[in-house]
Short mmCIF file of C-alpha atoms in Angstrom, two decimals:
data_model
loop_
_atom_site.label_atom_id
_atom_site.label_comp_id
_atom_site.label_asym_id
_atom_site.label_seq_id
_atom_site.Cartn_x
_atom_site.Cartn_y
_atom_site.Cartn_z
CA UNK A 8 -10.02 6.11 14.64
CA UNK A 9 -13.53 6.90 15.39
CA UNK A 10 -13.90 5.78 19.32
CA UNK A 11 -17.53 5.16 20.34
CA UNK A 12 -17.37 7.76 23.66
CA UNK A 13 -19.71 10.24 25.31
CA UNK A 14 -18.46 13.34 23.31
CA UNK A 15 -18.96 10.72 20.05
CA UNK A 16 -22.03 10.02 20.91
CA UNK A 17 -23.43 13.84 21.52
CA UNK A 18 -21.87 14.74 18.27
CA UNK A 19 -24.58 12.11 16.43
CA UNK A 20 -26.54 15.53 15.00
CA UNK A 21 -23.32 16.66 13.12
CA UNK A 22 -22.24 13.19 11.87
CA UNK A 23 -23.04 14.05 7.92
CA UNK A 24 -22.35 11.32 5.26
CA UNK A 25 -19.74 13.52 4.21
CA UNK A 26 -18.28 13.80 7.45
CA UNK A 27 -18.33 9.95 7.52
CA UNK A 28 -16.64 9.78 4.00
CA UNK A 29 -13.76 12.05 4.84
CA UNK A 30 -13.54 9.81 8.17
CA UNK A 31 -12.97 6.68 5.75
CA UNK A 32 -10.41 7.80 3.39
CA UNK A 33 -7.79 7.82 6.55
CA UNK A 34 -9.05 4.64 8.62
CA UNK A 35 -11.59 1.97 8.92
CA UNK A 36 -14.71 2.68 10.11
CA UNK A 37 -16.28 -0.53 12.51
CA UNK A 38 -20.22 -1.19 11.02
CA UNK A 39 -22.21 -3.71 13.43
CA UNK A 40 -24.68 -5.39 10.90
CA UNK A 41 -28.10 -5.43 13.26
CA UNK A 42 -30.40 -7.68 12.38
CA UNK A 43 -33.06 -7.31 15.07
CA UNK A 44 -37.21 -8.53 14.41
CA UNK A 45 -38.45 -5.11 15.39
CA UNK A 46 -37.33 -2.16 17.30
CA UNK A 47 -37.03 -2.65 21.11
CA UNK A 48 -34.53 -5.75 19.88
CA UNK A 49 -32.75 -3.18 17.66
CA UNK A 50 -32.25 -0.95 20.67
CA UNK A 51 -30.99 -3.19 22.68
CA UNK A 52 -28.82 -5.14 20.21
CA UNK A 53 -27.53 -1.34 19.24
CA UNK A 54 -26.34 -0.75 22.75
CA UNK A 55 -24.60 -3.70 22.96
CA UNK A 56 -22.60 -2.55 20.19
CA UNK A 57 -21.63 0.57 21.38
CA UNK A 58 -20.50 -0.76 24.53
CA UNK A 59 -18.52 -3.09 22.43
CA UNK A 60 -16.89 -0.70 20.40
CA UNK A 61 -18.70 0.03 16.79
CA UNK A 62 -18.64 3.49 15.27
CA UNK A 63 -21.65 2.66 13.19
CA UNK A 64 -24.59 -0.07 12.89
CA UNK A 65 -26.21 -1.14 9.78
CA UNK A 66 -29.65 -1.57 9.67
CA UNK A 67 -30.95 -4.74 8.01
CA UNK A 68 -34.48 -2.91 7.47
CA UNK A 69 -35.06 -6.16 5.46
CA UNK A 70 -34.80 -8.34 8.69
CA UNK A 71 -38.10 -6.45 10.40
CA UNK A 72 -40.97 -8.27 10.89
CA UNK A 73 -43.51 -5.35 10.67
CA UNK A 74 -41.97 -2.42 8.27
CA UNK A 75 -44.14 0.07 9.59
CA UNK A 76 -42.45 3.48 8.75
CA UNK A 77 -43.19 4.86 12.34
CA UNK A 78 -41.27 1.80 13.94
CA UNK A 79 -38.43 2.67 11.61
CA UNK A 80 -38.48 6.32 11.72
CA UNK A 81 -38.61 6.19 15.65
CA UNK A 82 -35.35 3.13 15.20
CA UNK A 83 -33.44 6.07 12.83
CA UNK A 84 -34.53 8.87 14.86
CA UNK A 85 -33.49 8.03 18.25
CA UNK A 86 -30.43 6.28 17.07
CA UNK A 87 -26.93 7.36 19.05
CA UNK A 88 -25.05 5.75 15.84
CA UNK A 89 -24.68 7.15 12.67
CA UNK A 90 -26.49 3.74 10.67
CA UNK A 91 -26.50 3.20 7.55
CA UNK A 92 -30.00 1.71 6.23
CA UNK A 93 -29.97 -1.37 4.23
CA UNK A 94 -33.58 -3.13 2.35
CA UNK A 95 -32.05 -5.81 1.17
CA UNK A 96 -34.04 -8.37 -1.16
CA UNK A 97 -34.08 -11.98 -1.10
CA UNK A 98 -32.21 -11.95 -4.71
CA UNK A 99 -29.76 -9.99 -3.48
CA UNK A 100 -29.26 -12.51 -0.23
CA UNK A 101 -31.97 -10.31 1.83
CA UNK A 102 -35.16 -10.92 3.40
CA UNK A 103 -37.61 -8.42 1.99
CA UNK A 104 -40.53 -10.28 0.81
CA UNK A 105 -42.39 -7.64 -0.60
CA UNK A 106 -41.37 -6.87 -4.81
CA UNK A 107 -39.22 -4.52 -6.37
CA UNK A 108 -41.45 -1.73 -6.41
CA UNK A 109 -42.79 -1.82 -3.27
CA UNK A 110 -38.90 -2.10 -1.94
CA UNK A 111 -38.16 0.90 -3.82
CA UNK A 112 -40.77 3.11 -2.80
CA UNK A 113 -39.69 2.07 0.76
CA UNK A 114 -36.24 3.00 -0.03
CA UNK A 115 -37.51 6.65 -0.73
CA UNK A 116 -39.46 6.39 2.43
CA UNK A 117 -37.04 5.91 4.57
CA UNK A 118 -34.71 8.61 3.14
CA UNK A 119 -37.23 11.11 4.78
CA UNK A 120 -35.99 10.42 7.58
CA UNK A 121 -31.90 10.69 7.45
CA UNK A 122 -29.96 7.45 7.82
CA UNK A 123 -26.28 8.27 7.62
CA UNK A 124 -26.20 6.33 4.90
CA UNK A 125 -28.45 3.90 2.54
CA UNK A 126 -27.37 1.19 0.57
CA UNK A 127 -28.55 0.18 -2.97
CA UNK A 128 -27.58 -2.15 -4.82
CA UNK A 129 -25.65 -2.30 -8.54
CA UNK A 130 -28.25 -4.30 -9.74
CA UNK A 131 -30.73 -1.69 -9.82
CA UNK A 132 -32.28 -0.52 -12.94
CA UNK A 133 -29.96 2.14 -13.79
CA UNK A 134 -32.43 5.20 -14.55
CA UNK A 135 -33.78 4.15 -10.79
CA UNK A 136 -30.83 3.79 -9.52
CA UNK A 137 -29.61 7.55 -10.31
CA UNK A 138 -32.97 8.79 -9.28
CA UNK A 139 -32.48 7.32 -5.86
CA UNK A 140 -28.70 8.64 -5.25
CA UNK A 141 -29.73 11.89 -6.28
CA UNK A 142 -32.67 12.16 -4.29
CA UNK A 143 -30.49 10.46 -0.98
CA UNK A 144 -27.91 13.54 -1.96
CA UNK A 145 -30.75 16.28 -1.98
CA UNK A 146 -31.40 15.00 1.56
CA UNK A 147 -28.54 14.95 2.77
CA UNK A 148 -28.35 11.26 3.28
CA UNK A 149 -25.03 9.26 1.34
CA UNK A 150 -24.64 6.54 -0.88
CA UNK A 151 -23.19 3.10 -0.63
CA UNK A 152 -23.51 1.07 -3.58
CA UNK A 153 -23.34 -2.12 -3.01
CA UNK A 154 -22.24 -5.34 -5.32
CA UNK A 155 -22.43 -9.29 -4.11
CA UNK A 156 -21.21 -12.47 -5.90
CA UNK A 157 -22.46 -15.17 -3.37
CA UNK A 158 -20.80 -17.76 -6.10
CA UNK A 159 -17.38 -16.95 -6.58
CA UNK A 160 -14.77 -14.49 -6.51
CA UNK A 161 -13.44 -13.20 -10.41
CA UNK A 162 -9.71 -12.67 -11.25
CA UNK A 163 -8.52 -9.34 -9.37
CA UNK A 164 -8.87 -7.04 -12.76
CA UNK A 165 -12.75 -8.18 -12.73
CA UNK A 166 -12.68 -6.77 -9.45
CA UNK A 167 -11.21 -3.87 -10.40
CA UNK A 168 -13.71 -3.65 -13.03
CA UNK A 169 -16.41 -3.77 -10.87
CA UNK A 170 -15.60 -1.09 -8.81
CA UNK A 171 -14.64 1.22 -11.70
CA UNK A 172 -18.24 0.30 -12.84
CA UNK A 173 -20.00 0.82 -9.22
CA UNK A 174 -17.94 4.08 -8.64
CA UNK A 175 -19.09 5.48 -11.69
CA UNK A 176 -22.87 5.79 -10.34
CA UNK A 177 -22.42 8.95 -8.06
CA UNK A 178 -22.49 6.90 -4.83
CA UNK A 179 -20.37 7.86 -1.91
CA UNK A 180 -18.98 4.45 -1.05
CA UNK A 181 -18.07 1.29 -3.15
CA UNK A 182 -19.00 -2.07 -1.33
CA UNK A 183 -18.32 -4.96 -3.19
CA UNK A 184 -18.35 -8.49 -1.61
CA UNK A 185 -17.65 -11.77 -2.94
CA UNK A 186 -17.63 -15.97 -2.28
CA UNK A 187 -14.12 -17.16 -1.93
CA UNK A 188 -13.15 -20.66 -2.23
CA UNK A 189 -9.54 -20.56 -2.53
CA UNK A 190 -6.59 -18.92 -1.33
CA UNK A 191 -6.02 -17.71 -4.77
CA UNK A 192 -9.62 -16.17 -4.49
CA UNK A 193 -8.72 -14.46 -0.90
CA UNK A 194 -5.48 -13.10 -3.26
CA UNK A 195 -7.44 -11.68 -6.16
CA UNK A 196 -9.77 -10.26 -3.18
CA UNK A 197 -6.63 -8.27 -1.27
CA UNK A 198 -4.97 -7.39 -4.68
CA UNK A 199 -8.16 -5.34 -5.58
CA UNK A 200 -8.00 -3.69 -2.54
CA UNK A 201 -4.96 -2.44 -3.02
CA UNK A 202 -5.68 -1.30 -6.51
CA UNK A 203 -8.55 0.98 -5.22
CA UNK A 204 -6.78 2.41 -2.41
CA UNK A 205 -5.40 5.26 -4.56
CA UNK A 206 -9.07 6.14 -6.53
CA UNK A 207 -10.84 9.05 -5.03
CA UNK A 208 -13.93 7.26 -3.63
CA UNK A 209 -13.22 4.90 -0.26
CA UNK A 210 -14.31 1.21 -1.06
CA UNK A 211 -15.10 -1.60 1.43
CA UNK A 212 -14.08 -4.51 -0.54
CA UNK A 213 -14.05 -8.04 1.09
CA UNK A 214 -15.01 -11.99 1.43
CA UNK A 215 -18.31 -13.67 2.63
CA UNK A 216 -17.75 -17.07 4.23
CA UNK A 217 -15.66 -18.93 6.38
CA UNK A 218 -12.36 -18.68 3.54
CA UNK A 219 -13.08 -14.81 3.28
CA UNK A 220 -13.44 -14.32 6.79
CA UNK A 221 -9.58 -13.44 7.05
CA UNK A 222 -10.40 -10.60 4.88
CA UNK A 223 -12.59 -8.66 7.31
CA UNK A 224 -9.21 -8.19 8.79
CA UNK A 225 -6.97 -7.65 5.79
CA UNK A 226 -9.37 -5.90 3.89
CA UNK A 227 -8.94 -2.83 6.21
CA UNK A 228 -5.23 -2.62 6.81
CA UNK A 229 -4.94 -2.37 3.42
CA UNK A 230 -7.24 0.18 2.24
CA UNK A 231 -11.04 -0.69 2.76
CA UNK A 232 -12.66 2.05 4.28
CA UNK A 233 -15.31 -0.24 5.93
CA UNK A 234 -15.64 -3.64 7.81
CA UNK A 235 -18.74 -5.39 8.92
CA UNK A 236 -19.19 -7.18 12.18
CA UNK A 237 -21.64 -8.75 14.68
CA UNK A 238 -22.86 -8.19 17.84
CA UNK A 239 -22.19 -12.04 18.39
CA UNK A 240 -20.85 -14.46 15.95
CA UNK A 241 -23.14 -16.60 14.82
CA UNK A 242 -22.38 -20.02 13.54
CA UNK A 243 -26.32 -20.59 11.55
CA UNK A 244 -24.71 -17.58 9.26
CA UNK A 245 -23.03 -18.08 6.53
CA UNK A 246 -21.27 -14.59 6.36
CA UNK A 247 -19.31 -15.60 8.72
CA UNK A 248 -18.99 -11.96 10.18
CA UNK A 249 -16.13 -11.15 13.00
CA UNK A 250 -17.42 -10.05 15.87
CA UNK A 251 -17.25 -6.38 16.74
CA UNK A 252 -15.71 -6.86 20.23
CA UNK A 253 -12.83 -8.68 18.44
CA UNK A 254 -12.76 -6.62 15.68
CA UNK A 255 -12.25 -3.73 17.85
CA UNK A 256 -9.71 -5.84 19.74
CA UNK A 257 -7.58 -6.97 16.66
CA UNK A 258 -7.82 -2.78 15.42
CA UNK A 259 -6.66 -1.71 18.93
CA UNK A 260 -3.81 -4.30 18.95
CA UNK A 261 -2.38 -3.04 15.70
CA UNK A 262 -2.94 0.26 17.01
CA UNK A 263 -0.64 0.13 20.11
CA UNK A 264 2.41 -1.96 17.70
CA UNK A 265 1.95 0.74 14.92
CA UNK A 266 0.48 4.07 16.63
CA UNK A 267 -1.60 5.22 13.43
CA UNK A 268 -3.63 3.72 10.17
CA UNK A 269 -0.73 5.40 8.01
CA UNK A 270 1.68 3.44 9.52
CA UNK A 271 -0.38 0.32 9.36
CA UNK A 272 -0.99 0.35 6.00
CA UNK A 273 2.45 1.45 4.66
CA UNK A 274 3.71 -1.95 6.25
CA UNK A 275 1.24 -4.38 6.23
CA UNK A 276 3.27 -7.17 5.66
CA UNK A 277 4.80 -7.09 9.31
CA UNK A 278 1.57 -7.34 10.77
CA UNK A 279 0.37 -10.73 9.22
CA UNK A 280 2.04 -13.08 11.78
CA UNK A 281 0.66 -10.80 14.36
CA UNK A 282 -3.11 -10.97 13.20
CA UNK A 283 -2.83 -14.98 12.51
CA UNK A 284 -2.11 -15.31 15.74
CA UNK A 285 -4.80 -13.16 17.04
CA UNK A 286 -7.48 -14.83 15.31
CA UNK A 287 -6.28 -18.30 15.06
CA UNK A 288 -7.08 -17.67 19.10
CA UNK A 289 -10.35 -16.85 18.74
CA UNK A 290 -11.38 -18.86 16.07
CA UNK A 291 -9.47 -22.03 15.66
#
């Protein structure tokens, strides 16, 4: 697992995407979603992190009051994370205001400057959406494509679908998130999981909302490569994210019973009364 520590830190310069990617396909990596009004609060809400226990932080460019490119090349720049950088638009559950061309020409901005990662959506016209994977690639920056159903969740070979769709584009990483409603939903969510374990690119596939918030969890110890979290948990959101503190506390618990992600995820099913009781602690 990928400990946030002094020696972590001073490798930031060497953290490539690819790096990253390899990192993935053996554990989860911890993501702290930031979603700070400018950059002194990103700073600060960044450390906090850290000192919590995140590898990486997302940045939720979307969420800035002022996108001025110097703010955000200074946030990337000086970052002690690897971060992955996220514009996300209000269709797509964001907050950019600005339209789609403006959002994409940011996009390429922002690549000058070598996020670990970017994230672009499915939805994307698809001639664009090459352009900008190829361009990220050329400079050295990866790929997460990224799909959201903030409706429903679809039967687990829709899932599947998706992903074969989304992993088809040349991105690096498959993130597909959806709106469960039922525990039938949560089902079809963990059975695609398990389904995309074995494929070649590492996926982060999971549930939005207070009945996919087990997920976050489960998600992980059976295959997905990535897991959001929070500095704090908020209850205005309706993501209902885990927080990274616990997050880190529920991966360190399973940790000490199992001793590696190998032998977490080859029996999963002994850890589920363990990880009930964890979070029906901190969240009941």
């Amino acid at each position: 697992m990928i400990r946030v520590t002094k020696r972590h830190r001073s490798l930031k310069s060497n953290l490539t995407y690819k790096w990253i990617v390899r990192l993935m396909k053996g554990h989860p990596v911890i993501c702290t979603t930031i979603t700070a009004n400018n950059a002194c609060e990103f700073v600060n809400m960044t450390a906090a992190a850290t000192k919590l226990g995140t590898d990486m932080a997302e940045l939720r460019i979307d969420y800035l009051k002022n996108h001025d490119l110097q703010d955000i090349k200074k946030i990337i720049s000086e970052s002690r994370l690897p971060l992955i950088a996220t514009l996300r638009s209000k269709d797509e559950g964001g907050m950019f205001p600005g339209n789609e061309k403006k959002r994409i020409s940011l996009l390429y901005e922002i690549m000058e400057y070598k996020p670990a990662f970017i994230d672009i959506e499915l939805s994307i016209n698809e001639k664009q959406r090459t352009e900008l994977i190829a361009i990220a690639h050329d400079k050295g920056v990866g790929v997460i494509c990224s799909y959201h159903d903030f409706k429903n969740t679809p039967s687990s070979r829709e899932i599947v679908n998706i992903f074969k769709k989304v992993s088809r584009t040349g991105a690096d990483v498959v993130k597909l998130v959806f709106t469960p409603h039922t525990t039938k939903d949560v089902s079809n969510i963990l059975d695609s999981v398990r389904l995309a374990r074995s494929a070649d690119i590492p996926s982060a596939i999971f549930g939005m909302g207070k009945a996919g918030q087990p997920t976050r969890i489960l998600s992980p110890i059976l295959g997905s490569c990535l897991t959001y979290c929070a500095v704090k948990v908020s209850s205005a959101s309706n993501l209902a994210q885990i927080s990274v503190k616990d997050t880190r506390s529920i991966f360190d618990m399973l940790l000490l019973k199992k001793k590696s992600w190998a032998a977490i995820r080859r029996e999963p099913e002994s850890l589920t009364s363990d990880i009930s009781r964890f979070m029906s602690k901190l969240y009941d």
